[in-house]
mmCIF file of C-alpha atoms and ligand atoms in Angstrom:
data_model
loop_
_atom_site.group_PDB
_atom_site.id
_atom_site.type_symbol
_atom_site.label_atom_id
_atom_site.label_comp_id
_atom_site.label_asym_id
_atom_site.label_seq_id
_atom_site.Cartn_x
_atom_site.Cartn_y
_atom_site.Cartn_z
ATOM 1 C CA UNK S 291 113.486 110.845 103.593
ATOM 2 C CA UNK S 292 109.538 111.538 104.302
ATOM 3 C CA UNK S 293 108.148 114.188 102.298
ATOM 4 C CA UNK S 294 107.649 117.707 104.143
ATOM 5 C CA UNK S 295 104.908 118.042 105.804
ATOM 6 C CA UNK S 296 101.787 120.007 104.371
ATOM 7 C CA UNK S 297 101.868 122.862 106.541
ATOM 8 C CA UNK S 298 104.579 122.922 109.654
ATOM 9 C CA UNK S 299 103.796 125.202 112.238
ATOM 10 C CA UNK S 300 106.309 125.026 114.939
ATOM 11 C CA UNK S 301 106.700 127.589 118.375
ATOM 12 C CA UNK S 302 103.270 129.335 117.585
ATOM 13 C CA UNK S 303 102.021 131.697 119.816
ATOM 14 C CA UNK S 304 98.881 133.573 119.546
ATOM 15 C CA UNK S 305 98.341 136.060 121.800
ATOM 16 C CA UNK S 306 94.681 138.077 121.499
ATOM 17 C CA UNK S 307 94.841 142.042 121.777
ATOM 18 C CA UNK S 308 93.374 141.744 125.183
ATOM 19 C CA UNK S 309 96.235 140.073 126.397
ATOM 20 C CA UNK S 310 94.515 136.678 126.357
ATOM 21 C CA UNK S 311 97.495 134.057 125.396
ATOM 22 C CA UNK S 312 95.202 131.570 123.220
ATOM 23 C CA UNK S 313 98.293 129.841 122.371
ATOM 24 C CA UNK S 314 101.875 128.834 123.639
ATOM 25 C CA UNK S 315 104.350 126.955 121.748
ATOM 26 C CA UNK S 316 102.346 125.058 119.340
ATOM 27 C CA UNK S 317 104.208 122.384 117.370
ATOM 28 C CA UNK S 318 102.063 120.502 114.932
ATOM 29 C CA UNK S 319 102.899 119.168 111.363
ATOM 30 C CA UNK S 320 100.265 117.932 108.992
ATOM 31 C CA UNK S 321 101.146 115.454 106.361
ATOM 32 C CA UNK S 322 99.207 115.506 102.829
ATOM 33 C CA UNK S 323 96.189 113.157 102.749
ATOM 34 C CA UNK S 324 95.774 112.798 106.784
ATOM 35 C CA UNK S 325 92.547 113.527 108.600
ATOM 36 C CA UNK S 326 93.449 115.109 111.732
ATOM 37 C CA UNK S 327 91.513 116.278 114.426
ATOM 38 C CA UNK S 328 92.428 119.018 116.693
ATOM 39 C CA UNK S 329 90.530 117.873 120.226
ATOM 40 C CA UNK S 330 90.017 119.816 123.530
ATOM 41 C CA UNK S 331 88.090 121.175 125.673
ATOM 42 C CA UNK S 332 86.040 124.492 124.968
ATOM 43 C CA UNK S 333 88.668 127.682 124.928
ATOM 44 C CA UNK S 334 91.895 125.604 124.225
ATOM 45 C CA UNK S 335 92.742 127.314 121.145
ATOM 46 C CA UNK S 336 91.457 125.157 118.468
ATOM 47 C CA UNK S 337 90.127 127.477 116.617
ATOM 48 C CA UNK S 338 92.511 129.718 116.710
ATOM 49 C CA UNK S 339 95.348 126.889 115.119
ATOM 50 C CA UNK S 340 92.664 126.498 112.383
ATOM 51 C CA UNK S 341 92.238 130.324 111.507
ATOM 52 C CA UNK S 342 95.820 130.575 111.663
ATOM 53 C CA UNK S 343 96.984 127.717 109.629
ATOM 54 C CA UNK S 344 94.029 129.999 107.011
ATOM 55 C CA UNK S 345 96.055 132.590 107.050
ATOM 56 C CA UNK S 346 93.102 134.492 109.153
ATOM 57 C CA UNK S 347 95.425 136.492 111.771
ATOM 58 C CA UNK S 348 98.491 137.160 112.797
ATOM 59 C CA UNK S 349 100.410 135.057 114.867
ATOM 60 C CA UNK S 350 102.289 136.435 117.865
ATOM 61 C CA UNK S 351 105.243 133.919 117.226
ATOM 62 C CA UNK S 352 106.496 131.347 115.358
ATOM 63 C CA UNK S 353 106.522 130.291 111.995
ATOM 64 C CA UNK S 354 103.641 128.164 109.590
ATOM 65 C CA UNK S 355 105.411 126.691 106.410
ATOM 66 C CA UNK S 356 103.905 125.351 103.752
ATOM 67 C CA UNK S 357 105.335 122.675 101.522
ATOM 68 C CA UNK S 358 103.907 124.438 98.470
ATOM 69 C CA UNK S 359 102.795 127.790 97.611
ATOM 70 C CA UNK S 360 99.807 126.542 96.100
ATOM 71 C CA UNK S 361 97.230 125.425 98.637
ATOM 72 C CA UNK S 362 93.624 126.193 97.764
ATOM 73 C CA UNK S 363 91.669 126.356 101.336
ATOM 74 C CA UNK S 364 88.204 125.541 101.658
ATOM 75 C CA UNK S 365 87.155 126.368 105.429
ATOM 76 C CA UNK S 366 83.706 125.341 107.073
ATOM 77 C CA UNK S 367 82.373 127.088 110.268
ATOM 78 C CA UNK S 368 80.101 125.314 112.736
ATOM 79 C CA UNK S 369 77.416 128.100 111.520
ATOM 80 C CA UNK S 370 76.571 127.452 108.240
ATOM 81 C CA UNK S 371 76.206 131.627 107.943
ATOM 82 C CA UNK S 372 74.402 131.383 104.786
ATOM 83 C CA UNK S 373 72.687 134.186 102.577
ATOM 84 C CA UNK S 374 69.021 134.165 103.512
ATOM 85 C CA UNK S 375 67.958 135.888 100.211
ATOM 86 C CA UNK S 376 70.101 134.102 97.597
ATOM 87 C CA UNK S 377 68.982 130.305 96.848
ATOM 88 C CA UNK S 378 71.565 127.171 97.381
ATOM 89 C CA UNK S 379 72.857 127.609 94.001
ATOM 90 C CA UNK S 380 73.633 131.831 94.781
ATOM 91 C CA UNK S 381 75.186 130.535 98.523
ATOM 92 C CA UNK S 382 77.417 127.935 96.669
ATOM 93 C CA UNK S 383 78.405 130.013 93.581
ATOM 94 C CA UNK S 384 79.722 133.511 95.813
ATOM 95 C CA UNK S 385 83.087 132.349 96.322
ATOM 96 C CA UNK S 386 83.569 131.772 92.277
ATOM 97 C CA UNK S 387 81.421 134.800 91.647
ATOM 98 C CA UNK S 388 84.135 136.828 94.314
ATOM 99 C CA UNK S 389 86.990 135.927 91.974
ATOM 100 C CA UNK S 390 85.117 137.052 88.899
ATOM 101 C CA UNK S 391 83.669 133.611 87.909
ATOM 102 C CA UNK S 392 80.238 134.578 85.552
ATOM 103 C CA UNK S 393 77.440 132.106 86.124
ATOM 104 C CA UNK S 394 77.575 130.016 83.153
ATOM 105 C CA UNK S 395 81.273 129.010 84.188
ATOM 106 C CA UNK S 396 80.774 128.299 87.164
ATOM 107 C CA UNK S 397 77.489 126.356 86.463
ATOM 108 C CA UNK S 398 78.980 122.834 86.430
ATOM 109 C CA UNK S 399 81.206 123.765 88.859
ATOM 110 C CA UNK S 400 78.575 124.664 91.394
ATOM 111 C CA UNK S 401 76.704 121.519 90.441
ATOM 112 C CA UNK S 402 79.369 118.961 90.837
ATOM 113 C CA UNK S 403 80.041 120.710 94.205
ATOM 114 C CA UNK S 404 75.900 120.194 94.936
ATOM 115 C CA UNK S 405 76.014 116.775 94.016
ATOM 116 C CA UNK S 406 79.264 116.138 95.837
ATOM 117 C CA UNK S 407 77.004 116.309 99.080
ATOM 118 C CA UNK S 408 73.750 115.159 98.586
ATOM 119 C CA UNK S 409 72.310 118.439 97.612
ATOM 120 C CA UNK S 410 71.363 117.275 93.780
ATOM 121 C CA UNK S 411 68.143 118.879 92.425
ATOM 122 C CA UNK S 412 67.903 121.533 95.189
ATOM 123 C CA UNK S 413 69.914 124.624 93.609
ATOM 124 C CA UNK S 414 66.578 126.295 93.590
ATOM 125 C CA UNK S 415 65.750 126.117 97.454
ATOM 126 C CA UNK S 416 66.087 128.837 99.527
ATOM 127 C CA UNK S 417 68.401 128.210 103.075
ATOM 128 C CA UNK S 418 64.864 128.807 104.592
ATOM 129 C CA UNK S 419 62.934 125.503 102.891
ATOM 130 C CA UNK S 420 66.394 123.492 104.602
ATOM 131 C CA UNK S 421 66.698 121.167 107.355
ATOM 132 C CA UNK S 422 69.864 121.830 109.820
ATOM 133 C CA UNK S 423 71.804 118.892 107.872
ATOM 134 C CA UNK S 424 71.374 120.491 104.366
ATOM 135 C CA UNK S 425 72.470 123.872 105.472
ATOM 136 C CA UNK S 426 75.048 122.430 106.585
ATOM 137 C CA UNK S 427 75.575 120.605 103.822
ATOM 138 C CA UNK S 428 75.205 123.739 101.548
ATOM 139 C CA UNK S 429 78.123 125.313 103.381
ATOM 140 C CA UNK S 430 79.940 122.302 103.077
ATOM 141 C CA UNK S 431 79.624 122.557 99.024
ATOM 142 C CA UNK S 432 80.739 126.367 98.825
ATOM 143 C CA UNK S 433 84.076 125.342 100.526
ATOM 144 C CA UNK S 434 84.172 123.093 97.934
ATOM 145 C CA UNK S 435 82.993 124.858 95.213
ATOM 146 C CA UNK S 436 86.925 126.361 94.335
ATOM 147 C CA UNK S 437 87.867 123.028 94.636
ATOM 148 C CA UNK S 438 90.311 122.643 97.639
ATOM 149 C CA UNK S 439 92.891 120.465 98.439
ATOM 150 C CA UNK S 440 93.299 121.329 102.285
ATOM 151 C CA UNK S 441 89.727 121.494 104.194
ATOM 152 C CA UNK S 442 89.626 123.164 107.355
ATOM 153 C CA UNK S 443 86.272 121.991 109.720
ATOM 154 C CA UNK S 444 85.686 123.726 112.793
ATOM 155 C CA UNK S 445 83.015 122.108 114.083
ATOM 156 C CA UNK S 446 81.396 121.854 111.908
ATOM 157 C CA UNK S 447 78.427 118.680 113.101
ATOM 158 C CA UNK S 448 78.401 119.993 116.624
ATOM 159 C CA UNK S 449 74.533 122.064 116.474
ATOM 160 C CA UNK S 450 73.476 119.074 114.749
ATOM 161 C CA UNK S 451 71.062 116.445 115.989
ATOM 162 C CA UNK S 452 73.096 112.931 116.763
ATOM 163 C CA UNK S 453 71.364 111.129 113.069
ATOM 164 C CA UNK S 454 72.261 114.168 111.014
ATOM 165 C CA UNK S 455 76.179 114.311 112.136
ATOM 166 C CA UNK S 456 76.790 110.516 111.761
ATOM 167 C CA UNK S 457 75.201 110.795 108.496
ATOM 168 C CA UNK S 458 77.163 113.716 107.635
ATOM 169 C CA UNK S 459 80.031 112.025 109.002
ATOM 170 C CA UNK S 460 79.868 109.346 107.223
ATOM 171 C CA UNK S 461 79.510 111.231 103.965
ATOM 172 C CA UNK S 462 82.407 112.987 104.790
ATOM 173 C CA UNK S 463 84.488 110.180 105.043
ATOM 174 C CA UNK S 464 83.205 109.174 101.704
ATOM 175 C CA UNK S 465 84.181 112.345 100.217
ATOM 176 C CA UNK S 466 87.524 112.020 101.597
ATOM 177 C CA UNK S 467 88.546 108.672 100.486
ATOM 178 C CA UNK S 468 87.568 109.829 97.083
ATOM 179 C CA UNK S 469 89.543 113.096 96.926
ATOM 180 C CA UNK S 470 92.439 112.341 99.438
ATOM 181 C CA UNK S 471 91.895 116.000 100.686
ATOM 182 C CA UNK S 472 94.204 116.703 103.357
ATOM 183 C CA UNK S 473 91.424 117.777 106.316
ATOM 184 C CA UNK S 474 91.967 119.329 109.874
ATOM 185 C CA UNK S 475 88.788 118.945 112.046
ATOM 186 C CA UNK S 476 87.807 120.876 115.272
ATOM 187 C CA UNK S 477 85.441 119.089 117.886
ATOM 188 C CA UNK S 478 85.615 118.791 121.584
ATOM 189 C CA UNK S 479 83.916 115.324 120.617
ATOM 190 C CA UNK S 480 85.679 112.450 121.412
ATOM 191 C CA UNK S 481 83.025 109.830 119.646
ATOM 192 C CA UNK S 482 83.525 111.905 116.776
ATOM 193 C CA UNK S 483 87.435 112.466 116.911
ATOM 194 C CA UNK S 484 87.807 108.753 116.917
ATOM 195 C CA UNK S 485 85.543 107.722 113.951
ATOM 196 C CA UNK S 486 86.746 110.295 111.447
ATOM 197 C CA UNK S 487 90.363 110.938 111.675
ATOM 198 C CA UNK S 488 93.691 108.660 111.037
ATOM 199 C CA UNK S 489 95.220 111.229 113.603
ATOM 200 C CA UNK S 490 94.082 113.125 116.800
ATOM 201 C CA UNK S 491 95.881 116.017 118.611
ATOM 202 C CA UNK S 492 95.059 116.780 122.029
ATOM 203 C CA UNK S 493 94.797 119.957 123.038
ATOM 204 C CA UNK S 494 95.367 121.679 126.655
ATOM 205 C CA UNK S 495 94.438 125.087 127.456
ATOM 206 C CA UNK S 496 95.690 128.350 129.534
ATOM 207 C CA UNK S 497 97.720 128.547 127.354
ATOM 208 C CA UNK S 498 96.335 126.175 124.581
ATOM 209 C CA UNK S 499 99.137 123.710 123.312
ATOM 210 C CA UNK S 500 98.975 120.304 121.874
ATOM 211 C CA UNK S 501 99.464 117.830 124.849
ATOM 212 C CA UNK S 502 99.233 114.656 122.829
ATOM 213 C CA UNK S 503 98.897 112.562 119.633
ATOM 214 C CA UNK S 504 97.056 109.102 118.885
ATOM 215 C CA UNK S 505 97.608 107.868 115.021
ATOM 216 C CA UNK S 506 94.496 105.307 114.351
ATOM 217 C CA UNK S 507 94.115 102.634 111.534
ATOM 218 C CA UNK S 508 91.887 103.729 108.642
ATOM 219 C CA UNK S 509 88.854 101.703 108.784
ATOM 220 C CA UNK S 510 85.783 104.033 108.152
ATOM 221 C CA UNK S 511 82.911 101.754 107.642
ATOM 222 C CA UNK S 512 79.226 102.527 109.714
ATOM 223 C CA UNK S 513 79.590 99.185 111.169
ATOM 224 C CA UNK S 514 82.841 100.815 112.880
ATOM 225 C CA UNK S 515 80.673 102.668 115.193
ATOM 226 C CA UNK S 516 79.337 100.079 117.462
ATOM 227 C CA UNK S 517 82.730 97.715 117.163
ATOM 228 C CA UNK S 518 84.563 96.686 120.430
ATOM 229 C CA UNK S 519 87.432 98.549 118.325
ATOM 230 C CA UNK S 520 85.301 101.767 118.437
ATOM 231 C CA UNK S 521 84.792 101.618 121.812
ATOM 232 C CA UNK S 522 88.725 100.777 123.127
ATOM 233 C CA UNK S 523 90.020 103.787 121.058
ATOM 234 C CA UNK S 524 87.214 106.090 122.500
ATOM 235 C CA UNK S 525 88.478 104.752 126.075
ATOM 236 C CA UNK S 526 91.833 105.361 125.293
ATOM 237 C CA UNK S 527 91.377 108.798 123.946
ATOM 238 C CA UNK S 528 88.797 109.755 126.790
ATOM 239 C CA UNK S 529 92.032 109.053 129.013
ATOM 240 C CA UNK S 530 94.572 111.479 126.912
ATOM 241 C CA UNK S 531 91.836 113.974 127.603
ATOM 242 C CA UNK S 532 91.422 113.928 130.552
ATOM 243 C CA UNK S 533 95.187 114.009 131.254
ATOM 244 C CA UNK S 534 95.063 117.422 129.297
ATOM 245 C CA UNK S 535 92.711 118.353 131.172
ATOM 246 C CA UNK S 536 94.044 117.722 134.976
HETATM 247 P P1 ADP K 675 88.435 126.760 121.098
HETATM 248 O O1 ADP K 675 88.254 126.767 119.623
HETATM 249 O O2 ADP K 675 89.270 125.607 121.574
HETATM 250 O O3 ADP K 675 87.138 126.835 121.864
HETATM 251 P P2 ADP K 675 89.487 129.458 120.736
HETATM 252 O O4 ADP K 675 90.620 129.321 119.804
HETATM 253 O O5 ADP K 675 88.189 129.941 120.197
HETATM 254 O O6 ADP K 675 89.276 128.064 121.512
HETATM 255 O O7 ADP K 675 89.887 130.427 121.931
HETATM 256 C C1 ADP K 675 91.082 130.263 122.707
HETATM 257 C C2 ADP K 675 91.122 131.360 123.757
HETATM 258 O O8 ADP K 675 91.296 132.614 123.114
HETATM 259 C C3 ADP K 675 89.867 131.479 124.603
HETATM 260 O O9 ADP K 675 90.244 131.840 125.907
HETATM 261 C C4 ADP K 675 89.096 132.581 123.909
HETATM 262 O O10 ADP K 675 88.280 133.274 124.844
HETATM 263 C C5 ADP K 675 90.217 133.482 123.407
HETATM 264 N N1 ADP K 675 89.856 134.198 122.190
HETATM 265 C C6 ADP K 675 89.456 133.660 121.009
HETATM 266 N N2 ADP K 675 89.246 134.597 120.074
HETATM 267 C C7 ADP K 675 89.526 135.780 120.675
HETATM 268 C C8 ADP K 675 89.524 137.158 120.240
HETATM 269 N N3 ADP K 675 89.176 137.477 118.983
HETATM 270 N N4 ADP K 675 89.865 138.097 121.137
HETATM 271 C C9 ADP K 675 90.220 137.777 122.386
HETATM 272 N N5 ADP K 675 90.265 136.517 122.860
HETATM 273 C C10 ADP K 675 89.922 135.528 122.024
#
């Protein structure tokens, strides 16, 4: 038999306190070590599975198992929302310092998490000296700070110029080979869907549901990008879309 999935979440509903219905019926099981990307349009829900399966809100019903009671979440918002007064090193240690971590603990910690994205050498810097990218990149090391095994991405490239994100995407990837995280990804990019995950869910809205699945072979290299390969699963996954979208 296949192991359980990761987290199961199966009939969700979600429906706001101004009687929006966000979601209807949402059937989606996430297998330990995939990359999946949640895709749709703007106001489909996808944000709303993510802060769900994080235990942010209340579904309306439904049920979201877990395979295991211990699953450290590290969650990254498209808006980096970092401290303005506290330097890289303050942003990345706050959610060790939260739990009581003192500094000299969480030193190495915080460090491995810097280095883990590029962000070596700059614990002194204040969000203010940093380019989009390394904000980002900052926010990206304080979900990993408490070292997770589940990352949750909502969009987390999308206010980023088109060099930064593939760069960032590609580091990603990196990252992910190396720690066989199990990651769910939000973006209502298709280019971007198709290069990073090794599973996409397409999303319809009013009310938001998953309409469809594609499962693609891992390849993650740059060169990737501008393959005939690239290009066919982009087609392919442009179509699905637009199907949910009809
Ligand atoms: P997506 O991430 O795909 O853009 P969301 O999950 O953010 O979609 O939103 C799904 C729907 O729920 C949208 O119609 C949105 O306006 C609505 N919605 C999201 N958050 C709230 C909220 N806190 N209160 C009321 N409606 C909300």
């Amino acid at each position: 038999m296949p192991p359980a999935p990761l987290v199961n979440l199966r009939g969700v509903d979600k429906v706001y306190s101004n009687g929006v219905v966000a979601l209807e019926g949402v059937d989606l099981a996430i297998r330990e070590g995939e990359f999946v990307t949640l895709l749709g349009p703007s106001g489909c829900g996808k944000s709303t599975v993510l802060r769900l399966i994080a235990g942010l809100g209340e579904r309306s019903a439904g049920t979201i198992e877990w395979s295991s009671t211990q699953h450290e979440i590290g969650f990254v918002f498209q808006d980096p929302t970092l401290m303005p007064w506290a330097t890289v090193f303050g942003n990345i240690y706050l959610p060790l310092r939260v739990r009581g971590v003192n500094k000299a603990q969480a030193r190495p910690r915080v460090e491995r998490a810097m280095e883990q994205v590029g962000l070596a050498g700059f614990g002194n810097a204040y969000p203010r000296e940093l380019s989009g990218g390394m904000r980002m990149r900052v926010s990206i090391a304080r979900a990993l700070v408490a070292e997770p095994k589940v990352l949750l991405m909502d969009e987390p490239f999308a206010a980023l110029d088109e060099i930064t994100r593939f760069k960032l995407n590609d580091d990603l990837l990196q990252l992910w080979a190396k720690q066989r995280w199990t990651v769910i990804f939000v973006t209502h990019s298709v280019f971007e869907s198709v290069y990073l995950s090794t599973r996409i869910l397409v999303m319809r809205s009013r009310p938001g549901r998953v309409s469809s699945e594609i499962s693609l072979p891992e390849k993650r290299e740059p060169s990737f990008r501008t393959s005939a390969a690239y290009a066919e699963q982009c087609r392919t996954v442009s179509a699905r879309l637009a199907e949910a979208m009809a």
